[in-house]
mmCIF file of N, CA and C in Angstrom:
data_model
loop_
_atom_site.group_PDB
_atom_site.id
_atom_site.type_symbol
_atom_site.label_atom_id
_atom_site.label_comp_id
_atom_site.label_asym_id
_atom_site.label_seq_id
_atom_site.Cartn_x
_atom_site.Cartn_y
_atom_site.Cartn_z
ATOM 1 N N UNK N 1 -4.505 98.237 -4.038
ATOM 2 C CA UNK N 1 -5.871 97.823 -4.227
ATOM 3 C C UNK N 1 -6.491 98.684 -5.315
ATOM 4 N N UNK N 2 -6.918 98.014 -5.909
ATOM 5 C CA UNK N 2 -8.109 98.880 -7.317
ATOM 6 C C UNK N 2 -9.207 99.435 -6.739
ATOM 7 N N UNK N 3 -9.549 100.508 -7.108
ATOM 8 C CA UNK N 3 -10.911 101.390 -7.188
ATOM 9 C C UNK N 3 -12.126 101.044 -7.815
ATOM 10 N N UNK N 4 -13.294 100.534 -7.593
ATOM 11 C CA UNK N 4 -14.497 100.228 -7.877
ATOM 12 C C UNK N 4 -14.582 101.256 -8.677
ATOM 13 N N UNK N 5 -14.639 101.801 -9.294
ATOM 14 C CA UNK N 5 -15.779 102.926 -10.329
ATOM 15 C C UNK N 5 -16.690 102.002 -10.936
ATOM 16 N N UNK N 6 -16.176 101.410 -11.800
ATOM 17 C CA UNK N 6 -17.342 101.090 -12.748
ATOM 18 C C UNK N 6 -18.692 99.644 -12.098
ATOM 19 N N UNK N 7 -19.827 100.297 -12.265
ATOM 20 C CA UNK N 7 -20.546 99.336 -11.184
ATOM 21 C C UNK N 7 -20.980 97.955 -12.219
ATOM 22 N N UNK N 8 -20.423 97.437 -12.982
ATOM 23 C CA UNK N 8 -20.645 96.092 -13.855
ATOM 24 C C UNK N 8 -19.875 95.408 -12.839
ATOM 25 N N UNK N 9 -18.316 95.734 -12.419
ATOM 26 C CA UNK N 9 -17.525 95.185 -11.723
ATOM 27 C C UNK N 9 -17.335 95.446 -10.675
ATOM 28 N N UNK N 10 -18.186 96.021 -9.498
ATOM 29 C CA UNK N 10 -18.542 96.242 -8.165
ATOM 30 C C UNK N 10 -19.093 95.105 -8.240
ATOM 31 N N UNK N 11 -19.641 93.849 -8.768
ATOM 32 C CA UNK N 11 -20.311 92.507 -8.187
ATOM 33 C C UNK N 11 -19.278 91.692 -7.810
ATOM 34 N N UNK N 12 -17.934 91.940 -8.424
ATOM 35 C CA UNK N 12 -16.974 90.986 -8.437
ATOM 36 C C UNK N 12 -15.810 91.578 -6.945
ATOM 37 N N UNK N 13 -16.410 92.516 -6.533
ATOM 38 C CA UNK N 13 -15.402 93.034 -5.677
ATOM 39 C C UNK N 13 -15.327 92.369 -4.292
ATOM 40 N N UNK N 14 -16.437 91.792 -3.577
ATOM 41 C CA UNK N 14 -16.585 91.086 -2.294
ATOM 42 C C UNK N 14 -15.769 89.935 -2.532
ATOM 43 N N UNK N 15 -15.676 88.940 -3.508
ATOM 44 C CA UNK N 15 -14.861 87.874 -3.949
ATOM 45 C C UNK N 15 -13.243 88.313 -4.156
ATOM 46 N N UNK N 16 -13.121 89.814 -4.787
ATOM 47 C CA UNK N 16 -11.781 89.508 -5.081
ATOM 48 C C UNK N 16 -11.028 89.973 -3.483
ATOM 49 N N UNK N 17 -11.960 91.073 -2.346
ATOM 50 C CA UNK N 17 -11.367 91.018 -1.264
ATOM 51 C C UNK N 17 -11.072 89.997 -0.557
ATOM 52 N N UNK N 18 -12.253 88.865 -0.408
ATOM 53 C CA UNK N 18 -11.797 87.487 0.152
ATOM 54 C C UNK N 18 -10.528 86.850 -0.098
ATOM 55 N N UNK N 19 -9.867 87.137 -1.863
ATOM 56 C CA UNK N 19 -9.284 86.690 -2.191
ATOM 57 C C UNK N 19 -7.984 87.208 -1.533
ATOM 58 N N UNK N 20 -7.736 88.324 -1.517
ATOM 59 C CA UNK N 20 -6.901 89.721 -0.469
ATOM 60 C C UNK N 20 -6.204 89.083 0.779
ATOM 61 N N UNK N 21 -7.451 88.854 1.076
ATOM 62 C CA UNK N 21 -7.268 88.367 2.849
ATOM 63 C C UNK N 21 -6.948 87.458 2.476
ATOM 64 N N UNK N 22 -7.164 86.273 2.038
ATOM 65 C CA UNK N 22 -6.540 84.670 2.253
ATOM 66 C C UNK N 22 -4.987 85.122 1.534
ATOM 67 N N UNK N 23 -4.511 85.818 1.016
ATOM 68 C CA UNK N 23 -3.468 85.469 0.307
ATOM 69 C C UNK N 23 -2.522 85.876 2.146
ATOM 70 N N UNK N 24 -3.161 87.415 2.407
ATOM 71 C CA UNK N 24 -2.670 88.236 3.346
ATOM 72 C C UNK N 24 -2.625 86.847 4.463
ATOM 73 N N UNK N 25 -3.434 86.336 4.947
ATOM 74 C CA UNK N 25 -3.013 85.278 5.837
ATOM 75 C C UNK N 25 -2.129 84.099 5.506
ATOM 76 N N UNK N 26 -1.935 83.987 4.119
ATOM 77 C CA UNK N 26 -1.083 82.719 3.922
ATOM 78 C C UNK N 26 0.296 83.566 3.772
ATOM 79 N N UNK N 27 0.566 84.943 3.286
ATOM 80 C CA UNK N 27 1.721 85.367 3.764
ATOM 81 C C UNK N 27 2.380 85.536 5.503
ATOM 82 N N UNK N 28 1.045 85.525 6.078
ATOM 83 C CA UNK N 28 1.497 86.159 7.614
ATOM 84 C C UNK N 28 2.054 84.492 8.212
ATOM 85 N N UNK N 29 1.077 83.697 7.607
ATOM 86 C CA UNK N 29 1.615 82.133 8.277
ATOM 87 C C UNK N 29 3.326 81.787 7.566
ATOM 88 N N UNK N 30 3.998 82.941 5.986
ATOM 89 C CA UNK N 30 5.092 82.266 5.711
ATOM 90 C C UNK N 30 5.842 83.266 6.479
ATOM 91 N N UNK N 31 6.071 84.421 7.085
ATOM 92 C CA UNK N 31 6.523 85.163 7.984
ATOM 93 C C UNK N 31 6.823 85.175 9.192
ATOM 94 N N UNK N 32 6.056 84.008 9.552
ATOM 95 C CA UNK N 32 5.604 83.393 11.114
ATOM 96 C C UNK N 32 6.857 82.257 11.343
ATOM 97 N N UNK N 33 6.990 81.441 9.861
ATOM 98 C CA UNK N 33 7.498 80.463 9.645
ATOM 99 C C UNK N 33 8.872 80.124 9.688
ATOM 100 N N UNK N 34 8.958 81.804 9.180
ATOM 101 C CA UNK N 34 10.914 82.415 8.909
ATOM 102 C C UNK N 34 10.861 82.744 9.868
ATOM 103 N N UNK N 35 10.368 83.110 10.521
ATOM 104 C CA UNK N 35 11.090 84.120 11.720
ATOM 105 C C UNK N 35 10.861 83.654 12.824
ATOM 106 N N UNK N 36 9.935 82.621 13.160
ATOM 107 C CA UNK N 36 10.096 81.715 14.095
ATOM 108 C C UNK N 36 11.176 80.692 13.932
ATOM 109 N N UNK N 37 11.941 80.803 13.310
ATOM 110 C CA UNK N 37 13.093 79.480 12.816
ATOM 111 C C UNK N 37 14.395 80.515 13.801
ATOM 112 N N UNK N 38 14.134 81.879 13.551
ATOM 113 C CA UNK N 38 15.401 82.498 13.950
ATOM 114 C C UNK N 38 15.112 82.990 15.124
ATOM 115 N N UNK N 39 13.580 83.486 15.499
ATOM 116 C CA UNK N 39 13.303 84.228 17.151
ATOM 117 C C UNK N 39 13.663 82.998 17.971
ATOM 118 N N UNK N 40 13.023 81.899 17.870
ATOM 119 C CA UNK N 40 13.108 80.564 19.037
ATOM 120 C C UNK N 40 14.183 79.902 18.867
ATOM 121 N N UNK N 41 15.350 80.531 19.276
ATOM 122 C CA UNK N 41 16.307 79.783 19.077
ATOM 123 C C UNK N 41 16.831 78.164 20.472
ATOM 124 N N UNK N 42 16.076 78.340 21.415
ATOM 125 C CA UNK N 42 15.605 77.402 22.458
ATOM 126 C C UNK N 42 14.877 76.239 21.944
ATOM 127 N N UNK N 43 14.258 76.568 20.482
ATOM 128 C CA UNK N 43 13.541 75.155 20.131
ATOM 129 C C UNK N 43 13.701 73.749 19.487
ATOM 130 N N UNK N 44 13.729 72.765 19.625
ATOM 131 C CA UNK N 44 14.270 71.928 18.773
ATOM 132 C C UNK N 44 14.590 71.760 17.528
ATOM 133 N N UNK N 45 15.278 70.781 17.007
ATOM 134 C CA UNK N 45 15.531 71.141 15.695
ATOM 135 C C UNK N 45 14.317 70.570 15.085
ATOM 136 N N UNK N 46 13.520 69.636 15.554
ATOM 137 C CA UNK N 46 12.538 69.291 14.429
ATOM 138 C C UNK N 46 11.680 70.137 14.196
ATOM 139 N N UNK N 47 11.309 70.791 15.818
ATOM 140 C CA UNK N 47 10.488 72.217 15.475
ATOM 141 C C UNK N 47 10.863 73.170 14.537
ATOM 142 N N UNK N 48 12.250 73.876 14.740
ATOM 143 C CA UNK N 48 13.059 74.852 13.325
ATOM 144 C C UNK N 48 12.354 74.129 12.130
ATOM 145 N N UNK N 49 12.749 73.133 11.851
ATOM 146 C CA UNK N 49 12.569 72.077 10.447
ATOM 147 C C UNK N 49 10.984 72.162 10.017
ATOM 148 N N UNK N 50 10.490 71.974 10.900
ATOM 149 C CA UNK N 50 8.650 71.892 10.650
ATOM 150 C C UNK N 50 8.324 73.439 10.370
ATOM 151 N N UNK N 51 8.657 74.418 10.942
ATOM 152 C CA UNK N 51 8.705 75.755 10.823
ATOM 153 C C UNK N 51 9.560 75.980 9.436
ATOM 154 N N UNK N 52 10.055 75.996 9.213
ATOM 155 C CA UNK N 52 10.802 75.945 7.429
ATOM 156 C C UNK N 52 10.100 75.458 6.598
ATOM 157 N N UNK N 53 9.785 73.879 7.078
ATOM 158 C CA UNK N 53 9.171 73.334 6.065
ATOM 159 C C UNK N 53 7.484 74.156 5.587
ATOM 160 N N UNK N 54 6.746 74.227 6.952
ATOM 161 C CA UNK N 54 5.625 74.938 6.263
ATOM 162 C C UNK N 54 5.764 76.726 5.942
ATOM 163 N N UNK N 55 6.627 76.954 5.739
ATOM 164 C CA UNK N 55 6.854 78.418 5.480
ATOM 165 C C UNK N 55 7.134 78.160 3.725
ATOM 166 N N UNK N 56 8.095 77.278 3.609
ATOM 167 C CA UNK N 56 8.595 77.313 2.508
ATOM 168 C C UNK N 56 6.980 76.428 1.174
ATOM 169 N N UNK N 57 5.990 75.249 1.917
ATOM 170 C CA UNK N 57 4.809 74.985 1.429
ATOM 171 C C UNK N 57 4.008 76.029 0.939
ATOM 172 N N UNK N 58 4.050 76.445 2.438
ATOM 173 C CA UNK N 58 2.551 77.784 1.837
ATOM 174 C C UNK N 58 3.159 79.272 1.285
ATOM 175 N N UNK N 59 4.517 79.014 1.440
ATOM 176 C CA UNK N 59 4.954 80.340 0.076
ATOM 177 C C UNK N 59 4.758 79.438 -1.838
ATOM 178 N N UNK N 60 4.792 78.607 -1.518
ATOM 179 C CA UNK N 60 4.254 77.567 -2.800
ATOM 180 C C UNK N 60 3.246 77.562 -3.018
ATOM 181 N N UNK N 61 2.255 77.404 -2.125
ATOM 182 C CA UNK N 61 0.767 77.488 -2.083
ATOM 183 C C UNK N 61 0.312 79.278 -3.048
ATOM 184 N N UNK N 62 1.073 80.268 -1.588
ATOM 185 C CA UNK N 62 0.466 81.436 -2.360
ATOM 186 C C UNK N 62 1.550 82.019 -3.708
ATOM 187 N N UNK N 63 2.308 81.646 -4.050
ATOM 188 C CA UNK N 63 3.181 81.932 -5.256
ATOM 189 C C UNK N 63 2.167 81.437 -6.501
ATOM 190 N N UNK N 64 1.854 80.118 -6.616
ATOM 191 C CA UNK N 64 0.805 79.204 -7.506
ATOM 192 C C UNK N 64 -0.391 80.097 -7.439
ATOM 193 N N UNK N 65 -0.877 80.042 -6.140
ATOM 194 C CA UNK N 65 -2.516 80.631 -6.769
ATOM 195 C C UNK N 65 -2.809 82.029 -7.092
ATOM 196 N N UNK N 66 -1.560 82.668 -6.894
ATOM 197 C CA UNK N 66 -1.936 84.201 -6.844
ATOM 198 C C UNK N 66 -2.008 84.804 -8.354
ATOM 199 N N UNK N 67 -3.072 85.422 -8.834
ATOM 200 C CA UNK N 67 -3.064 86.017 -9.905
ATOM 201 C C UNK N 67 -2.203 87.264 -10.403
ATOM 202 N N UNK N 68 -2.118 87.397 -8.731
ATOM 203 C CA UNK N 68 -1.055 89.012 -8.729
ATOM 204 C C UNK N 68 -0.030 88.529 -8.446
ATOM 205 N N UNK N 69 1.017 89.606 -9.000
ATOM 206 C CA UNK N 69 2.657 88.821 -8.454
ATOM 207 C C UNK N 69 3.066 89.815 -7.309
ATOM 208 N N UNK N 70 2.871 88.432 -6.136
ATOM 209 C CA UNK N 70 2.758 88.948 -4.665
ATOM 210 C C UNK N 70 4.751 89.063 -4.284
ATOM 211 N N UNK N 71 5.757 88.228 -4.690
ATOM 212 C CA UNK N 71 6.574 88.855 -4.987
ATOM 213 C C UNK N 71 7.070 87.970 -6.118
ATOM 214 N N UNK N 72 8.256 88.797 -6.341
ATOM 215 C CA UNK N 72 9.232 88.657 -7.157
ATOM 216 C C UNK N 72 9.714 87.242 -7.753
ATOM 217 N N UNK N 73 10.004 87.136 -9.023
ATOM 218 C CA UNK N 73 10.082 85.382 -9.311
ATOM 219 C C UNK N 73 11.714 84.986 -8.378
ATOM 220 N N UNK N 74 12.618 86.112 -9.023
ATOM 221 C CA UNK N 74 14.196 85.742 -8.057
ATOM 222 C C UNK N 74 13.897 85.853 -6.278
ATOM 223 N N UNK N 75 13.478 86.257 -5.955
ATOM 224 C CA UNK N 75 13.017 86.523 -4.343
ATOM 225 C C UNK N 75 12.175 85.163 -4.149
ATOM 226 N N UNK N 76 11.460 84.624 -4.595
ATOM 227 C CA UNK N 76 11.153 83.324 -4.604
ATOM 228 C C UNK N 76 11.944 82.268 -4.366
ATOM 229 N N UNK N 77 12.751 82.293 -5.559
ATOM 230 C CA UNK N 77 13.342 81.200 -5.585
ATOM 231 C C UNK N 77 14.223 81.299 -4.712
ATOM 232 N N UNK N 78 15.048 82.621 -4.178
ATOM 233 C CA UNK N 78 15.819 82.689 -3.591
ATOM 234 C C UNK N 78 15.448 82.226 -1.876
ATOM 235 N N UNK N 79 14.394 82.560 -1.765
ATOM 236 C CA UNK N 79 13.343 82.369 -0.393
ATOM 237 C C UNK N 79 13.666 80.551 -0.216
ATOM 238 N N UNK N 80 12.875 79.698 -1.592
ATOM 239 C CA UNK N 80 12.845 78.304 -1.337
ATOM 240 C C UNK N 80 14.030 77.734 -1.743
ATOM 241 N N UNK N 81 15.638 78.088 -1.904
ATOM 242 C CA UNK N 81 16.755 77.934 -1.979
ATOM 243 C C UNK N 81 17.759 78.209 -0.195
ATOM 244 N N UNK N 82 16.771 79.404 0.361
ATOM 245 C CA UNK N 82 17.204 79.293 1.813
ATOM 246 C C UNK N 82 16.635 78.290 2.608
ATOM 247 N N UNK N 83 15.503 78.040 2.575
ATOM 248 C CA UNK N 83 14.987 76.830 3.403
ATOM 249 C C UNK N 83 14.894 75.757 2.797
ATOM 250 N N UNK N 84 15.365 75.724 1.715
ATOM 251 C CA UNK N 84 16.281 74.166 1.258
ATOM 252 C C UNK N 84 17.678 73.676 2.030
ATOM 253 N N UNK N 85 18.591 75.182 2.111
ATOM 254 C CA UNK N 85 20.277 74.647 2.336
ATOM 255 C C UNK N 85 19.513 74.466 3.713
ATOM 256 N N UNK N 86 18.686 75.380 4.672
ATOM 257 C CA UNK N 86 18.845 74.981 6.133
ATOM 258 C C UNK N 86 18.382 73.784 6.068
ATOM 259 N N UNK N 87 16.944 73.269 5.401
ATOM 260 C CA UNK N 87 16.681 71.542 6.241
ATOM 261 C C UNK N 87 17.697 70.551 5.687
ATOM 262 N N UNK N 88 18.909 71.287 4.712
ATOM 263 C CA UNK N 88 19.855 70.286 4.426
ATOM 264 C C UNK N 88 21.200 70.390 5.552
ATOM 265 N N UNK N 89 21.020 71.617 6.027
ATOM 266 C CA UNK N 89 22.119 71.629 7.012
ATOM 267 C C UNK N 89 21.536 71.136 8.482
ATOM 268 N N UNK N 90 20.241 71.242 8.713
ATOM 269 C CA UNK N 90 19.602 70.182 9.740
ATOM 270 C C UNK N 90 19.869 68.477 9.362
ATOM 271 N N UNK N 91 19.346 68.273 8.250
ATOM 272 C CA UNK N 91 19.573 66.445 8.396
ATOM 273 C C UNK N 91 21.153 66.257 9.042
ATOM 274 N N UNK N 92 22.473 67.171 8.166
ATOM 275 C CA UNK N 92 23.698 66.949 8.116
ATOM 276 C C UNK N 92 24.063 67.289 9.591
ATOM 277 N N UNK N 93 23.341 68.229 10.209
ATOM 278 C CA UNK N 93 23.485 67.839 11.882
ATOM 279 C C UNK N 93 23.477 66.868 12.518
ATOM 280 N N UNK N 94 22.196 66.369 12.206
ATOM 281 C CA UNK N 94 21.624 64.465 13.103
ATOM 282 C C UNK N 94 22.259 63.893 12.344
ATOM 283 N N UNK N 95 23.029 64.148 10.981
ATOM 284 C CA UNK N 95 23.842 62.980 10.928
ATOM 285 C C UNK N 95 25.433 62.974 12.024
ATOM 286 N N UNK N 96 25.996 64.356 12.258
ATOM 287 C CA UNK N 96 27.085 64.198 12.497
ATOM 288 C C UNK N 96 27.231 64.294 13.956
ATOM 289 N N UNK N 97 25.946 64.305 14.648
ATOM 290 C CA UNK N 97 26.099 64.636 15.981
ATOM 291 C C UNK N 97 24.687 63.748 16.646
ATOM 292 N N UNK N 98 24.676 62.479 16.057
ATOM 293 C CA UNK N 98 23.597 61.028 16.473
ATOM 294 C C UNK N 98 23.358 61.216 17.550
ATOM 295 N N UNK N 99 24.184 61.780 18.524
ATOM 296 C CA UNK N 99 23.904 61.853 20.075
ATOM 297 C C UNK N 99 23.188 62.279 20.401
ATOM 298 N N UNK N 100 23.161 63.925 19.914
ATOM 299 C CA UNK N 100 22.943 64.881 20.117
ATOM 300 C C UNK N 100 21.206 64.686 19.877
ATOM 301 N N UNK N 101 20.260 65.113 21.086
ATOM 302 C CA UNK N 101 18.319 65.237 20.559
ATOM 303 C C UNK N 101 18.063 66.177 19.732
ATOM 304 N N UNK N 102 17.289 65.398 19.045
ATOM 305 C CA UNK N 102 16.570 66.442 17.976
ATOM 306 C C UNK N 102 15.619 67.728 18.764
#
């Protein structure tokens, strides 16, 4: 976090904390997202899948709007390259095991 000194740009500081926190909550919802895919392992697969899917959205969401680089461009991609192969190794489940409930 930056240091206020200069008071021209102490007006802009209540806005850029707001900005802080929303990023900080749209990371805690993509953290929630991963790691609920691997803690609940009792849960269905569409649940896993919906849990991927919005982990891997709102790391898109805060990657795009962030002015700061919250992480890394390879850690990114590498992030939405893991929850690509899994919802591809989920469909290739319900395909090979029709029986089997989602």
């Amino acid at each position: 976090m930056e240091v206020v000194n200069d008071p021209s740009t102490s007006s802009s500081w209540p806005f850029r904390l707001q900005t802080i926190k929303a990023e900080l909550r749209l990371l805690s919802t993509v953290m929630k997202g991963m790691l609920s895919f691997f803690v609940y392992t009792d849960a269905s697969l569409v649940d896993q899948l919906e849990s991927i899917s919005e982990a891997a959205h709102t790391l898109l969401g805060l990657y795009q709007m962030s002015d700061l680089p919250v992480i890394a461009n390879q850690l990114y991609y590498d992030l939405q390259s893991t929850f690509a192969d899994a919802l591809f190794c989920g469909v290739k489940a319900s395909i090979y095991f029709p029986d089997k409930p989602l």
